[in-house]
PDB file of C-alpha atoms in Angstrom:
ATOM      1  CA  MET A  13      -0.012   0.165   0.442  1.00  0.00           C
ATOM      2  CA  LEU A  14       1.079   3.935  -1.238  1.00  0.00           C
ATOM      3  CA  LYS A  15       1.974   6.362   1.480  1.00  0.00           C
ATOM      4  CA  PRO A  16      -0.031   9.122   1.519  1.00  0.00           C
ATOM      5  CA  GLU A  17       2.984  11.597   1.532  1.00  0.00           C
ATOM      6  CA  ALA A  18       4.764   9.231  -1.534  1.00  0.00           C
ATOM      7  CA  GLN A  19       5.972  11.505  -4.560  1.00  0.00           C
ATOM      8  CA  PRO A  20       5.073  10.495  -8.373  1.00  0.00           C
ATOM      9  CA  VAL A  21       8.483   8.276  -9.562  1.00  0.00           C
ATOM     10  CA  THR A  22       8.366   6.491 -12.437  1.00  0.00           C
ATOM     11  CA  PHE A  23      10.636   3.319 -12.167  1.00  0.00           C
ATOM     12  CA  SER A  24      13.238   1.485 -14.808  1.00  0.00           C
ATOM     13  CA  VAL A  25      14.027  -2.186 -14.099  1.00  0.00           C
ATOM     14  CA  ALA A  26      16.922  -2.397 -15.650  1.00  0.00           C
ATOM     15  CA  LEU A  27      16.776  -6.845 -16.201  1.00  0.00           C
ATOM     16  CA  CYS A  28      20.187  -8.409 -17.802  1.00  0.00           C
ATOM     17  CA  THR A  29      20.150 -12.121 -19.256  1.00  0.00           C
ATOM     18  CA  TYR A  30      22.257 -14.114 -20.121  1.00  0.00           C
ATOM     19  CA  GLN A  31      21.541 -18.229 -21.333  1.00  0.00           C
ATOM     20  CA  GLY A  32      18.211 -17.603 -18.808  1.00  0.00           C
ATOM     21  CA  ALA A  33      15.947 -19.597 -20.421  1.00  0.00           C
ATOM     22  CA  ALA A  34      14.226 -21.186 -17.988  1.00  0.00           C
ATOM     23  CA  TYR A  35      13.331 -18.402 -15.515  1.00  0.00           C
ATOM     24  CA  ILE A  36      13.083 -16.040 -17.217  1.00  0.00           C
ATOM     25  CA  ALA A  37       9.527 -15.584 -18.537  1.00  0.00           C
ATOM     26  CA  GLU A  38       8.469 -16.250 -14.610  1.00  0.00           C
ATOM     27  CA  GLN A  39      10.222 -14.026 -13.418  1.00  0.00           C
ATOM     28  CA  LEU A  40       8.220 -10.553 -16.297  1.00  0.00           C
ATOM     29  CA  GLN A  41       5.666 -12.214 -14.856  1.00  0.00           C
ATOM     30  CA  SER A  42       6.318 -11.341 -12.228  1.00  0.00           C
ATOM     31  CA  MET A  43       6.893  -7.846 -12.553  1.00  0.00           C
ATOM     32  CA  LEU A  44       4.043  -7.304 -14.845  1.00  0.00           C
ATOM     33  CA  ASP A  45       1.923  -8.678 -11.650  1.00  0.00           C
ATOM     34  CA  GLN A  46       3.277  -5.509  -9.438  1.00  0.00           C
ATOM     35  CA  THR A  47       0.513  -4.008  -7.070  1.00  0.00           C
ATOM     36  CA  VAL A  48       2.173  -0.502  -9.030  1.00  0.00           C
ATOM     37  CA  LEU A  49       3.408  -1.092 -12.322  1.00  0.00           C
ATOM     38  CA  PRO A  50       6.532   0.395 -13.260  1.00  0.00           C
ATOM     39  CA  ASP A  51       6.968   2.382 -16.346  1.00  0.00           C
ATOM     40  CA  GLU A  52       9.061  -0.182 -18.477  1.00  0.00           C
ATOM     41  CA  ILE A  53      11.097  -2.287 -18.304  1.00  0.00           C
ATOM     42  CA  VAL A  54      14.887  -2.831 -20.856  1.00  0.00           C
ATOM     43  CA  ILE A  55      17.053  -5.399 -21.020  1.00  0.00           C
ATOM     44  CA  ARG A  56      19.174  -6.040 -22.381  1.00  0.00           C
ATOM     45  CA  ASP A  57      21.398  -9.871 -22.971  1.00  0.00           C
ATOM     46  CA  ASP A  58      24.993 -11.149 -22.961  1.00  0.00           C
ATOM     47  CA  GLY A  59      24.805 -12.835 -26.083  1.00  0.00           C
ATOM     48  CA  SER A  60      22.643 -15.506 -25.178  1.00  0.00           C
ATOM     49  CA  GLN A  61      22.329 -18.600 -27.127  1.00  0.00           C
ATOM     50  CA  ASP A  62      19.433 -20.212 -25.807  1.00  0.00           C
ATOM     51  CA  GLU A  63      16.030 -19.203 -26.195  1.00  0.00           C
ATOM     52  CA  THR A  64      15.678 -15.913 -23.670  1.00  0.00           C
ATOM     53  CA  LEU A  65      14.993 -13.400 -25.903  1.00  0.00           C
ATOM     54  CA  ALA A  66      12.331 -15.393 -28.056  1.00  0.00           C
ATOM     55  CA  ILE A  67      10.879 -15.503 -24.651  1.00  0.00           C
ATOM     56  CA  CYS A  68      11.096 -12.012 -24.046  1.00  0.00           C
ATOM     57  CA  ARG A  69      10.243 -10.933 -27.442  1.00  0.00           C
ATOM     58  CA  GLU A  70       6.814 -13.442 -27.008  1.00  0.00           C
ATOM     59  CA  ILE A  71       6.338 -11.029 -23.559  1.00  0.00           C
ATOM     60  CA  ALA A  72       7.127  -7.891 -24.518  1.00  0.00           C
ATOM     61  CA  ARG A  73       4.193  -8.411 -27.715  1.00  0.00           C
ATOM     62  CA  THR A  74       1.301  -7.780 -24.736  1.00  0.00           C
ATOM     63  CA  SER A  75       2.750  -6.218 -22.356  1.00  0.00           C
ATOM     64  CA  PRO A  76       1.320  -4.461 -20.113  1.00  0.00           C
ATOM     65  CA  VAL A  77       4.012  -2.635 -19.896  1.00  0.00           C
ATOM     66  CA  PRO A  78       6.719  -0.625 -22.576  1.00  0.00           C
ATOM     67  CA  ILE A  79       9.641  -3.674 -22.366  1.00  0.00           C
ATOM     68  CA  THR A  80      12.759  -2.055 -24.436  1.00  0.00           C
ATOM     69  CA  ILE A  81      15.215  -5.065 -25.867  1.00  0.00           C
ATOM     70  CA  LEU A  82      18.360  -3.385 -26.886  1.00  0.00           C
ATOM     71  CA  PRO A  83      20.180  -4.475 -30.185  1.00  0.00           C
ATOM     72  CA  PRO A  84      22.404  -7.087 -29.474  1.00  0.00           C
ATOM     73  CA  GLY A  85      26.283  -6.069 -28.922  1.00  0.00           C
ATOM     74  CA  GLU A  86      29.751  -7.289 -27.732  1.00  0.00           C
ATOM     75  CA  ARG A  87      29.237  -9.412 -24.346  1.00  0.00           C
ATOM     76  CA  LEU A  88      30.015  -6.947 -21.813  1.00  0.00           C
ATOM     77  CA  GLY A  89      30.316  -9.213 -18.814  1.00  0.00           C
ATOM     78  CA  VAL A  90      27.398  -9.142 -15.478  1.00  0.00           C
ATOM     79  CA  ALA A  91      29.125  -5.401 -14.362  1.00  0.00           C
ATOM     80  CA  GLY A  92      29.351  -4.328 -17.424  1.00  0.00           C
ATOM     81  CA  ASN A  93      25.765  -5.484 -18.543  1.00  0.00           C
ATOM     82  CA  PHE A  94      24.597  -4.778 -15.967  1.00  0.00           C
ATOM     83  CA  PHE A  95      26.479  -0.616 -16.550  1.00  0.00           C
ATOM     84  CA  ALA A  96      25.120  -0.816 -20.135  1.00  0.00           C
ATOM     85  CA  CYS A  97      21.150  -1.527 -19.199  1.00  0.00           C
ATOM     86  CA  ALA A  98      20.777   1.277 -16.684  1.00  0.00           C
ATOM     87  CA  ARG A  99      22.505   3.414 -18.741  1.00  0.00           C
ATOM     88  CA  ALA A 100      19.332   3.165 -21.173  1.00  0.00           C
ATOM     89  CA  CYS A 101      17.270   2.946 -18.483  1.00  0.00           C
ATOM     90  CA  CYS A 102      15.012   6.962 -19.306  1.00  0.00           C
ATOM     91  CA  MET A 103      12.612   7.055 -16.167  1.00  0.00           C
ATOM     92  CA  ASP A 104      13.185   8.344 -12.348  1.00  0.00           C
ATOM     93  CA  TRP A 105      14.719   5.398 -10.792  1.00  0.00           C
ATOM     94  CA  ILE A 106      16.037   2.303 -11.494  1.00  0.00           C
ATOM     95  CA  LEU A 107      15.486  -0.862 -10.118  1.00  0.00           C
ATOM     96  CA  PHE A 108      18.118  -3.861 -11.234  1.00  0.00           C
ATOM     97  CA  ALA A 109      16.471  -7.354 -11.750  1.00  0.00           C
ATOM     98  CA  ASP A 110      18.356 -10.946 -12.193  1.00  0.00           C
ATOM     99  CA  GLN A 111      16.883 -13.107 -14.437  1.00  0.00           C
ATOM    100  CA  ASP A 112      15.797 -15.663 -12.608  1.00  0.00           C
ATOM    101  CA  ASP A 113      14.913 -13.625  -9.608  1.00  0.00           C
ATOM    102  CA  ARG A 114      10.806 -13.644  -8.794  1.00  0.00           C
ATOM    103  CA  TRP A 115       9.308  -9.900  -7.544  1.00  0.00           C
ATOM    104  CA  LEU A 116       7.280  -9.865  -4.771  1.00  0.00           C
ATOM    105  CA  PRO A 117       3.269  -8.682  -5.508  1.00  0.00           C
ATOM    106  CA  GLU A 118       4.775  -5.113  -3.509  1.00  0.00           C
ATOM    107  CA  ARG A 119       8.794  -4.837  -4.676  1.00  0.00           C
ATOM    108  CA  VAL A 120       7.426  -1.069  -6.040  1.00  0.00           C
ATOM    109  CA  ALA A 121       5.356  -0.083  -3.949  1.00  0.00           C
ATOM    110  CA  LEU A 122       7.646  -0.565  -0.942  1.00  0.00           C
ATOM    111  CA  PHE A 123      10.813   0.925  -2.657  1.00  0.00           C
ATOM    112  CA  LYS A 124       8.119   4.086  -3.468  1.00  0.00           C
ATOM    113  CA  ASN A 125       7.645   4.384  -0.103  1.00  0.00           C
ATOM    114  CA  ALA A 126      11.185   3.655   0.811  1.00  0.00           C
ATOM    115  CA  ILE A 127      11.386   6.886  -1.367  1.00  0.00           C
ATOM    116  CA  ALA A 128       9.081   9.292   0.032  1.00  0.00           C
ATOM    117  CA  ASP A 129      11.016   8.676   3.606  1.00  0.00           C
ATOM    118  CA  HIS A 130      14.699   9.324   2.151  1.00  0.00           C
ATOM    119  CA  PRO A 131      13.668  10.976  -1.528  1.00  0.00           C
ATOM    120  CA  ASP A 132      17.838  12.971  -0.966  1.00  0.00           C
ATOM    121  CA  ALA A 133      19.292   9.242  -1.234  1.00  0.00           C
ATOM    122  CA  PRO A 134      21.020   7.987  -4.214  1.00  0.00           C
ATOM    123  CA  ALA A 135      20.164   4.271  -3.435  1.00  0.00           C
ATOM    124  CA  ILE A 136      17.993   2.032  -1.693  1.00  0.00           C
ATOM    125  CA  GLN A 137      18.670  -1.183  -1.370  1.00  0.00           C
ATOM    126  CA  SER A 138      16.021  -3.938   0.496  1.00  0.00           C
ATOM    127  CA  ASP A 139      16.412  -7.195   2.113  1.00  0.00           C
ATOM    128  CA  GLY A 140      15.117 -10.744  -0.191  1.00  0.00           C
ATOM    129  CA  LEU A 141      13.992 -13.846   0.664  1.00  0.00           C
ATOM    130  CA  ILE A 142      16.740 -16.487  -1.182  1.00  0.00           C
ATOM    131  CA  ALA A 143      14.692 -19.345  -1.537  1.00  0.00           C
ATOM    132  CA  ASP A 144      16.185 -22.592  -3.905  1.00  0.00           C
ATOM    133  CA  ALA A 145      15.863 -23.695  -7.580  1.00  0.00           C
ATOM    134  CA  HIS A 146      12.097 -23.845  -7.296  1.00  0.00           C
ATOM    135  CA  LEU A 147      11.725 -21.178  -5.733  1.00  0.00           C
ATOM    136  CA  ASN A 148      10.411 -22.801  -2.512  1.00  0.00           C
ATOM    137  CA  PRO A 149      12.077 -20.456   0.325  1.00  0.00           C
ATOM    138  CA  THR A 150      14.547 -20.961   3.002  1.00  0.00           C
ATOM    139  CA  GLY A 151      13.689 -19.573   5.092  1.00  0.00           C
ATOM    140  CA  GLU A 152      17.015 -17.693   5.113  1.00  0.00           C
ATOM    141  CA  THR A 153      17.686 -14.274   4.277  1.00  0.00           C
ATOM    142  CA  LEU A 154      19.538 -11.928   2.142  1.00  0.00           C
ATOM    143  CA  TRP A 155      21.232  -9.998   4.854  1.00  0.00           C
ATOM    144  CA  ARG A 156      21.220 -12.858   7.458  1.00  0.00           C
ATOM    145  CA  SER A 157      23.530 -14.414   4.905  1.00  0.00           C
ATOM    146  CA  TYR A 158      25.716 -11.538   4.427  1.00  0.00           C
ATOM    147  CA  PHE A 159      26.229 -11.157   8.425  1.00  0.00           C
ATOM    148  CA  PHE A 160      24.676  -8.060   7.429  1.00  0.00           C
ATOM    149  CA  SER A 161      23.653  -7.992  11.004  1.00  0.00           C
ATOM    150  CA  PRO A 162      20.944  -5.361  12.821  1.00  0.00           C
ATOM    151  CA  ARG A 163      23.293  -3.256  14.543  1.00  0.00           C
ATOM    152  CA  GLU A 164      25.298  -3.157  10.344  1.00  0.00           C
ATOM    153  CA  GLN A 165      21.321  -1.822   9.500  1.00  0.00           C
ATOM    154  CA  ALA A 166      21.174   1.222  12.214  1.00  0.00           C
ATOM    155  CA  LEU A 167      24.277   1.964  10.918  1.00  0.00           C
ATOM    156  CA  VAL A 168      23.486   1.741   6.791  1.00  0.00           C
ATOM    157  CA  GLN A 169      20.685   4.361   7.814  1.00  0.00           C
ATOM    158  CA  ALA A 170      22.053   6.474  10.304  1.00  0.00           C
ATOM    159  CA  GLY A 171      24.620   7.315   6.908  1.00  0.00           C
ATOM    160  CA  ARG A 172      27.733   4.719   8.041  1.00  0.00           C
ATOM    161  CA  GLY A 173      27.535   2.197   5.205  1.00  0.00           C
ATOM    162  CA  GLU A 174      30.929   2.932   4.121  1.00  0.00           C
ATOM    163  CA  VAL A 175      31.727   2.048   7.782  1.00  0.00           C
ATOM    164  CA  ILE A 176      30.520  -1.366   6.614  1.00  0.00           C
ATOM    165  CA  LEU A 177      31.476  -1.622   3.128  1.00  0.00           C
ATOM    166  CA  THR A 178      34.825  -1.010   4.669  1.00  0.00           C
ATOM    167  CA  ARG A 179      34.529  -4.301   6.376  1.00  0.00           C
ATOM    168  CA  HIS A 180      32.658  -6.629   3.705  1.00  0.00           C
ATOM    169  CA  VAL A 181      30.379  -6.594   1.441  1.00  0.00           C
ATOM    170  CA  PHE A 182      25.684  -6.472   1.808  1.00  0.00           C
ATOM    171  CA  VAL A 183      24.927  -5.059  -1.639  1.00  0.00           C
ATOM    172  CA  THR A 184      22.844  -6.911  -3.682  1.00  0.00           C
ATOM    173  CA  GLY A 185      22.325  -6.049  -7.380  1.00  0.00           C
ATOM    174  CA  ALA A 186      19.081  -7.427  -7.024  1.00  0.00           C
ATOM    175  CA  ALA A 187      18.749  -5.167  -4.516  1.00  0.00           C
ATOM    176  CA  LEU A 188      18.554  -2.566  -4.617  1.00  0.00           C
ATOM    177  CA  THR A 189      17.012   1.096  -7.249  1.00  0.00           C
ATOM    178  CA  VAL A 190      19.429   3.981  -7.516  1.00  0.00           C
ATOM    179  CA  ARG A 191      17.945   7.647  -8.686  1.00  0.00           C
ATOM    180  CA  ARG A 192      18.617   7.100 -12.550  1.00  0.00           C
ATOM    181  CA  ASP A 193      20.795  12.284 -12.612  1.00  0.00           C
ATOM    182  CA  TRP A 194      23.097  10.099  -9.905  1.00  0.00           C
ATOM    183  CA  PHE A 195      23.931   6.546 -11.554  1.00  0.00           C
ATOM    184  CA  LEU A 196      24.526   8.204 -15.103  1.00  0.00           C
ATOM    185  CA  ALA A 197      27.517  10.505 -13.148  1.00  0.00           C
ATOM    186  CA  LEU A 198      28.818   7.254 -12.347  1.00  0.00           C
ATOM    187  CA  PRO A 199      32.259   5.680 -13.361  1.00  0.00           C
ATOM    188  CA  ALA A 200      32.158   2.432 -14.721  1.00  0.00           C
ATOM    189  CA  PRO A 201      33.057  -0.323 -11.975  1.00  0.00           C
ATOM    190  CA  ALA A 202      36.966  -1.220 -12.021  1.00  0.00           C
ATOM    191  CA  THR A 203      37.940  -4.483 -13.074  1.00  0.00           C
ATOM    192  CA  GLN A 204      36.944  -7.288 -10.446  1.00  0.00           C
ATOM    193  CA  PHE A 205      34.301  -4.588  -9.177  1.00  0.00           C
ATOM    194  CA  TYR A 206      31.065  -5.608  -8.979  1.00  0.00           C
ATOM    195  CA  HIS A 207      27.915  -3.429 -10.069  1.00  0.00           C
ATOM    196  CA  ASP A 208      26.765  -3.846  -7.342  1.00  0.00           C
ATOM    197  CA  GLU A 209      29.468  -3.635  -4.878  1.00  0.00           C
ATOM    198  CA  TRP A 210      30.481  -0.588  -6.731  1.00  0.00           C
ATOM    199  CA  ILE A 211      26.728   1.056  -6.866  1.00  0.00           C
ATOM    200  CA  GLY A 212      27.511   1.149  -3.013  1.00  0.00           C
ATOM    201  CA  TRP A 213      30.945   2.450  -2.566  1.00  0.00           C
ATOM    202  CA  PHE A 214      29.286   5.412  -4.730  1.00  0.00           C
ATOM    203  CA  ALA A 215      26.423   6.063  -2.267  1.00  0.00           C
ATOM    204  CA  GLY A 216      28.295   5.374   0.527  1.00  0.00           C
ATOM    205  CA  PRO A 217      27.246   7.601   3.966  1.00  0.00           C
ATOM    206  CA  ALA A 218      23.907   8.237   1.256  1.00  0.00           C
ATOM    207  CA  LEU A 219      22.905   5.037   0.898  1.00  0.00           C
ATOM    208  CA  ARG A 220      20.359   3.675   2.126  1.00  0.00           C
ATOM    209  CA  LEU A 221      17.903   0.451   3.031  1.00  0.00           C
ATOM    210  CA  LEU A 222      14.366  -0.560   2.860  1.00  0.00           C
ATOM    211  CA  PRO A 223      14.462  -3.360   5.725  1.00  0.00           C
ATOM    212  CA  ALA A 224      11.865  -5.511   4.209  1.00  0.00           C
ATOM    213  CA  ALA A 225      12.257  -8.979   1.772  1.00  0.00           C
ATOM    214  CA  THR A 226      10.903  -7.817  -1.476  1.00  0.00           C
ATOM    215  CA  PHE A 227      11.640 -10.548  -3.922  1.00  0.00           C
ATOM    216  CA  LEU A 228      12.512 -14.372  -3.471  1.00  0.00           C
ATOM    217  CA  TYR A 229      16.240 -14.556  -4.899  1.00  0.00           C
ATOM    218  CA  ARG A 230      16.435 -17.680  -7.033  1.00  0.00           C
ATOM    219  CA  GLN A 231      19.872 -20.850  -6.204  1.00  0.00           C
ATOM    220  CA  HIS A 232      21.223 -22.250  -8.172  1.00  0.00           C
ATOM    221  CA  GLU A 233      23.950 -23.932 -10.276  1.00  0.00           C
ATOM    222  CA  SER A 234      23.722 -22.684 -13.590  1.00  0.00           C
ATOM    223  CA  GLN A 235      23.769 -18.240 -11.801  1.00  0.00           C
ATOM    224  CA  GLN A 236      27.236 -16.423 -12.577  1.00  0.00           C
ATOM    225  CA  THR A 237      26.712 -14.849  -8.653  1.00  0.00           C
ATOM    226  CA  GLY A 238      25.400 -16.915  -5.719  1.00  0.00           C
ATOM    227  CA  LEU A 239      25.884 -16.990  -2.201  1.00  0.00           C
ATOM    228  CA  ALA A 240      25.811 -19.410   0.774  1.00  0.00           C
ATOM    229  CA  THR A 241      23.285 -20.121   2.914  1.00  0.00           C
ATOM    230  CA  THR A 242      23.167 -22.381   5.233  1.00  0.00           C
ATOM    231  CA  TRP A 243      25.924 -23.064   8.714  1.00  0.00           C
ATOM    232  CA  HIS A 244      27.141 -26.217   6.343  1.00  0.00           C
ATOM    233  CA  ALA A 245      27.885 -24.483   3.388  1.00  0.00           C
ATOM    234  CA  HIS A 246      29.392 -21.121   4.954  1.00  0.00           C
ATOM    235  CA  TRP A 247      31.918 -23.944   6.860  1.00  0.00           C
ATOM    236  CA  GLN A 248      32.491 -25.089   3.366  1.00  0.00           C
ATOM    237  CA  HIS A 249      32.813 -22.194   1.868  1.00  0.00           C
ATOM    238  CA  LEU A 250      35.557 -20.887   4.800  1.00  0.00           C
ATOM    239  CA  LEU A 251      37.236 -24.362   3.346  1.00  0.00           C
ATOM    240  CA  ASP A 252      37.566 -23.271   0.479  1.00  0.00           C
ATOM    241  CA  SER A 253      38.117 -19.759   0.662  1.00  0.00           C
ATOM    242  CA  GLN A 254      42.013 -21.603   2.723  1.00  0.00           C
ATOM    243  CA  LEU A 255      41.700 -22.952  -0.610  1.00  0.00           C
ATOM    244  CA  HIS A 256      41.480 -19.978  -2.369  1.00  0.00           C
ATOM    245  CA  ALA A 257      43.054 -17.318   0.083  1.00  0.00           C
ATOM    246  CA  ARG A 258      45.563 -16.603  -1.298  1.00  0.00           C
ATOM    247  CA  THR A 259      44.612 -15.782  -4.624  1.00  0.00           C
ATOM    248  CA  LEU A 260      41.358 -14.303  -2.670  1.00  0.00           C
ATOM    249  CA  LEU A 261      43.482 -12.033  -0.593  1.00  0.00           C
ATOM    250  CA  GLU A 262      46.190 -11.069  -4.483  1.00  0.00           C
ATOM    251  CA  ARG A 263      42.678 -10.172  -5.565  1.00  0.00           C
ATOM    252  CA  ASP A 264      41.691  -7.477  -3.232  1.00  0.00           C
ATOM    253  CA  LEU A 265      44.812  -6.314  -3.182  1.00  0.00           C
ATOM    254  CA  ALA A 266      44.742  -5.489  -6.904  1.00  0.00           C
ATOM    255  CA  ARG A 267      41.308  -4.138  -7.000  1.00  0.00           C
ATOM    256  CA  PHE A 268      41.052  -1.081  -4.242  1.00  0.00           C
ATOM    257  CA  PRO A 269      43.886   0.754  -5.639  1.00  0.00           C
ATOM    258  CA  ARG A 270      41.283   1.005  -8.459  1.00  0.00           C
ATOM    259  CA  LEU A 271      38.540   1.623  -6.821  1.00  0.00           C
ATOM    260  CA  ALA A 272      40.640   4.227  -4.270  1.00  0.00           C
ATOM    261  CA  ALA A 273      41.829   6.222  -7.216  1.00  0.00           C
ATOM    262  CA  ALA A 274      38.196   6.516  -8.800  1.00  0.00           C
ATOM    263  CA  LEU A 275      36.675   8.231  -5.032  1.00  0.00           C
ATOM    264  CA  ARG A 276      39.206  10.042  -5.456  1.00  0.00           C
ATOM    265  CA  GLU A 277      38.784  11.565  -8.700  1.00  0.00           C
ATOM    266  CA  ALA A 278      34.704  11.838  -8.306  1.00  0.00           C
ATOM    267  CA  GLY A 279      36.918  13.243  -4.157  1.00  0.00           C
ATOM    268  CA  LEU A 280      35.596  10.961  -2.167  1.00  0.00           C
ATOM    269  CA  HIS A 281      38.493  11.428  -0.160  1.00  0.00           C
ATOM    270  CA  GLU A 282      37.507   9.552   2.682  1.00  0.00           C
ATOM    271  CA  ARG A 283      35.908   6.590   1.408  1.00  0.00           C
ATOM    272  CA  ALA A 284      39.074   6.351  -0.570  1.00  0.00           C
ATOM    273  CA  ASP A 285      41.774   7.302   2.813  1.00  0.00           C
ATOM    274  CA  LEU A 286      39.260   3.845   3.463  1.00  0.00           C
ATOM    275  CA  VAL A 287      39.773   1.519   1.274  1.00  0.00           C
ATOM    276  CA  ALA A 288      43.638   2.524   0.996  1.00  0.00           C
ATOM    277  CA  ALA A 289      43.314   1.139   4.603  1.00  0.00           C
ATOM    278  CA  LYS A 290      42.037  -1.288   4.000  1.00  0.00           C
ATOM    279  CA  THR A 291      44.282  -2.322   1.105  1.00  0.00           C
ATOM    280  CA  CYS A 292      47.579  -2.261   3.254  1.00  0.00           C
ATOM    281  CA  PHE A 293      45.335  -4.989   5.727  1.00  0.00           C
ATOM    282  CA  VAL A 294      44.916  -6.926   3.224  1.00  0.00           C
ATOM    283  CA  GLN A 295      48.535  -7.089   3.031  1.00  0.00           C
ATOM    284  CA  ARG A 296      49.152  -7.754   6.401  1.00  0.00           C
ATOM    285  CA  ARG A 297      47.399 -10.852   6.127  1.00  0.00           C
ATOM    286  CA  LEU A 298      49.240 -11.636   2.834  1.00  0.00           C
ATOM    287  CA  SER A 299      52.233 -11.461   4.527  1.00  0.00           C
ATOM    288  CA  PHE A 300      51.469 -13.647   8.383  1.00  0.00           C
ATOM    289  CA  SER A 301      53.783 -16.045   8.901  1.00  0.00           C
ATOM    290  CA  ARG A 302      53.553 -19.625   7.934  1.00  0.00           C
ATOM    291  CA  PHE A 303      54.317 -20.936  11.400  1.00  0.00           C
ATOM    292  CA  LEU A 304      51.628 -20.936  14.120  1.00  0.00           C
ATOM    293  CA  PRO A 305      53.673 -18.952  17.287  1.00  0.00           C
ATOM    294  CA  VAL A 306      54.534 -16.381  15.103  1.00  0.00           C
ATOM    295  CA  ARG A 307      51.087 -15.642  13.318  1.00  0.00           C
ATOM    296  CA  LEU A 308      49.063 -15.788  16.158  1.00  0.00           C
ATOM    297  CA  PHE A 309      50.928 -13.042  17.320  1.00  0.00           C
ATOM    298  CA  GLN A 310      50.514 -10.867  14.614  1.00  0.00           C
ATOM    299  CA  VAL A 311      47.075 -11.610  14.443  1.00  0.00           C
ATOM    300  CA  LEU A 312      46.829 -10.440  18.112  1.00  0.00           C
ATOM    301  CA  ALA A 313      48.411  -7.480  17.107  1.00  0.00           C
ATOM    302  CA  SER A 314      45.795  -7.080  14.477  1.00  0.00           C
ATOM    303  CA  ILE A 315      42.959  -7.519  17.357  1.00  0.00           C
ATOM    304  CA  LEU A 316      44.606  -5.649  19.601  1.00  0.00           C
ATOM    305  CA  THR A 317      44.419  -2.805  16.663  1.00  0.00           C
ATOM    306  CA  GLY A 318      40.881  -3.404  15.481  1.00  0.00           C
ATOM    307  CA  ASP A 319      41.669  -3.639  12.493  1.00  0.00           C
ATOM    308  CA  TYR A 320      39.936  -7.078  12.149  1.00  0.00           C
ATOM    309  CA  THR A 321      36.919  -5.217  13.025  1.00  0.00           C
ATOM    310  CA  ARG A 322      36.583  -2.318  10.833  1.00  0.00           C
ATOM    311  CA  PHE A 323      38.361  -4.066   7.596  1.00  0.00           C
ATOM    312  CA  ALA A 324      36.579  -7.388   7.933  1.00  0.00           C
ATOM    313  CA  ILE A 325      34.217 -10.179   9.757  1.00  0.00           C
ATOM    314  CA  ALA A 326      36.274 -10.406  12.736  1.00  0.00           C
ATOM    315  CA  ARG A 327      35.328 -13.534  14.052  1.00  0.00           C
ATOM    316  CA  ARG A 328      34.989 -15.440  10.835  1.00  0.00           C
ATOM    317  CA  SER A 329      38.527 -13.423   9.583  1.00  0.00           C
ATOM    318  CA  ILE A 330      40.738 -14.517  12.696  1.00  0.00           C
ATOM    319  CA  VAL A 331      40.020 -17.735  12.198  1.00  0.00           C
ATOM    320  CA  LYS A 332      40.586 -18.247   8.252  1.00  0.00           C
ATOM    321  CA  ASP A 333      43.761 -16.158   8.879  1.00  0.00           C
ATOM    322  CA  LEU A 334      45.306 -18.410  12.960  1.00  0.00           C
ATOM    323  CA  ILE A 335      43.995 -21.942  11.278  1.00  0.00           C
ATOM    324  CA  PHE A 336      43.421 -21.257   6.826  1.00  0.00           C
ATOM    325  CA  PRO A 337      46.392 -18.661   6.443  1.00  0.00           C
ATOM    326  CA  ALA A 338      46.488 -17.461   3.181  1.00  0.00           C
ATOM    327  CA  SER A 339      50.426 -18.009   4.092  1.00  0.00           C
ATOM    328  CA  LEU A 340      49.698 -22.042   3.366  1.00  0.00           C
ATOM    329  CA  ALA A 341      47.461 -22.005   0.662  1.00  0.00           C
ATOM    330  CA  LYS A 342      48.288 -24.135  -2.050  1.00  0.00           C
ATOM    331  CA  ARG A 343      49.749 -21.360  -5.497  1.00  0.00           C
TER     332      ARG A 343
END
């Protein structure tokens, strides 16, 4: 239900597709079943070889919402595809959408109310319900799966979003809406960044939350991005992270300076300093000793300085560095 004070705003949907024939019709129908319809749907395909585009064209023929299918172009990958699609949108606000999820009927209405609550926010993120491949809810939510605690949520709502991003990523593209005029001024994501994390860093303290689930977030084997949804999966992820620990940390060591440079270029110096400080912490974790007694001292020193609390999900990262350090990972 819309709040009386909700201002007239228009919504584009930026829907990116790739080999999505199994799911795209259900997702599009969920958009057309909204209690408040979006004003346009823009689709950009990233080189599908299945029936994805044929299904989209068939639905577009009778859709009550205008559907624009962008002409085929070069393959851009996930982040590039979403940025290209969103830049082709024309309405006041852009709702990002994954091809394999399903929107809950009140999604657009809830975001419209959230915009009324936070009229100056450039980006707003909702929660989501995690579902299996058949869209049966698992009982888990997107925010809980990211260890995005109520305390952290309160900090984001209080204008401290960049502090939480310095610890861990909690921004999810499928849960985002962004103000179009603000989005069009953003630089394209640097190499090794997804669009959602990039948007989160540039929104920073102005990012706001919609504390409600607005969609079903489907988990299946063929999706390009995903997350762990059970404690067993989180533990397995911990083990897998050890096997690739050096690769993951080296990736961050390479990509964070690009983010810091882009933030400085945009005049966001305090945020750039946070990223630079986190980069130093990543470098320190890479250099931890292979020998447990020495490593124990190094980890303890970082605990005492507060670096694990500032730059990581503390307990998980401490366990990783004590038991599964990057120095022991196979190269």
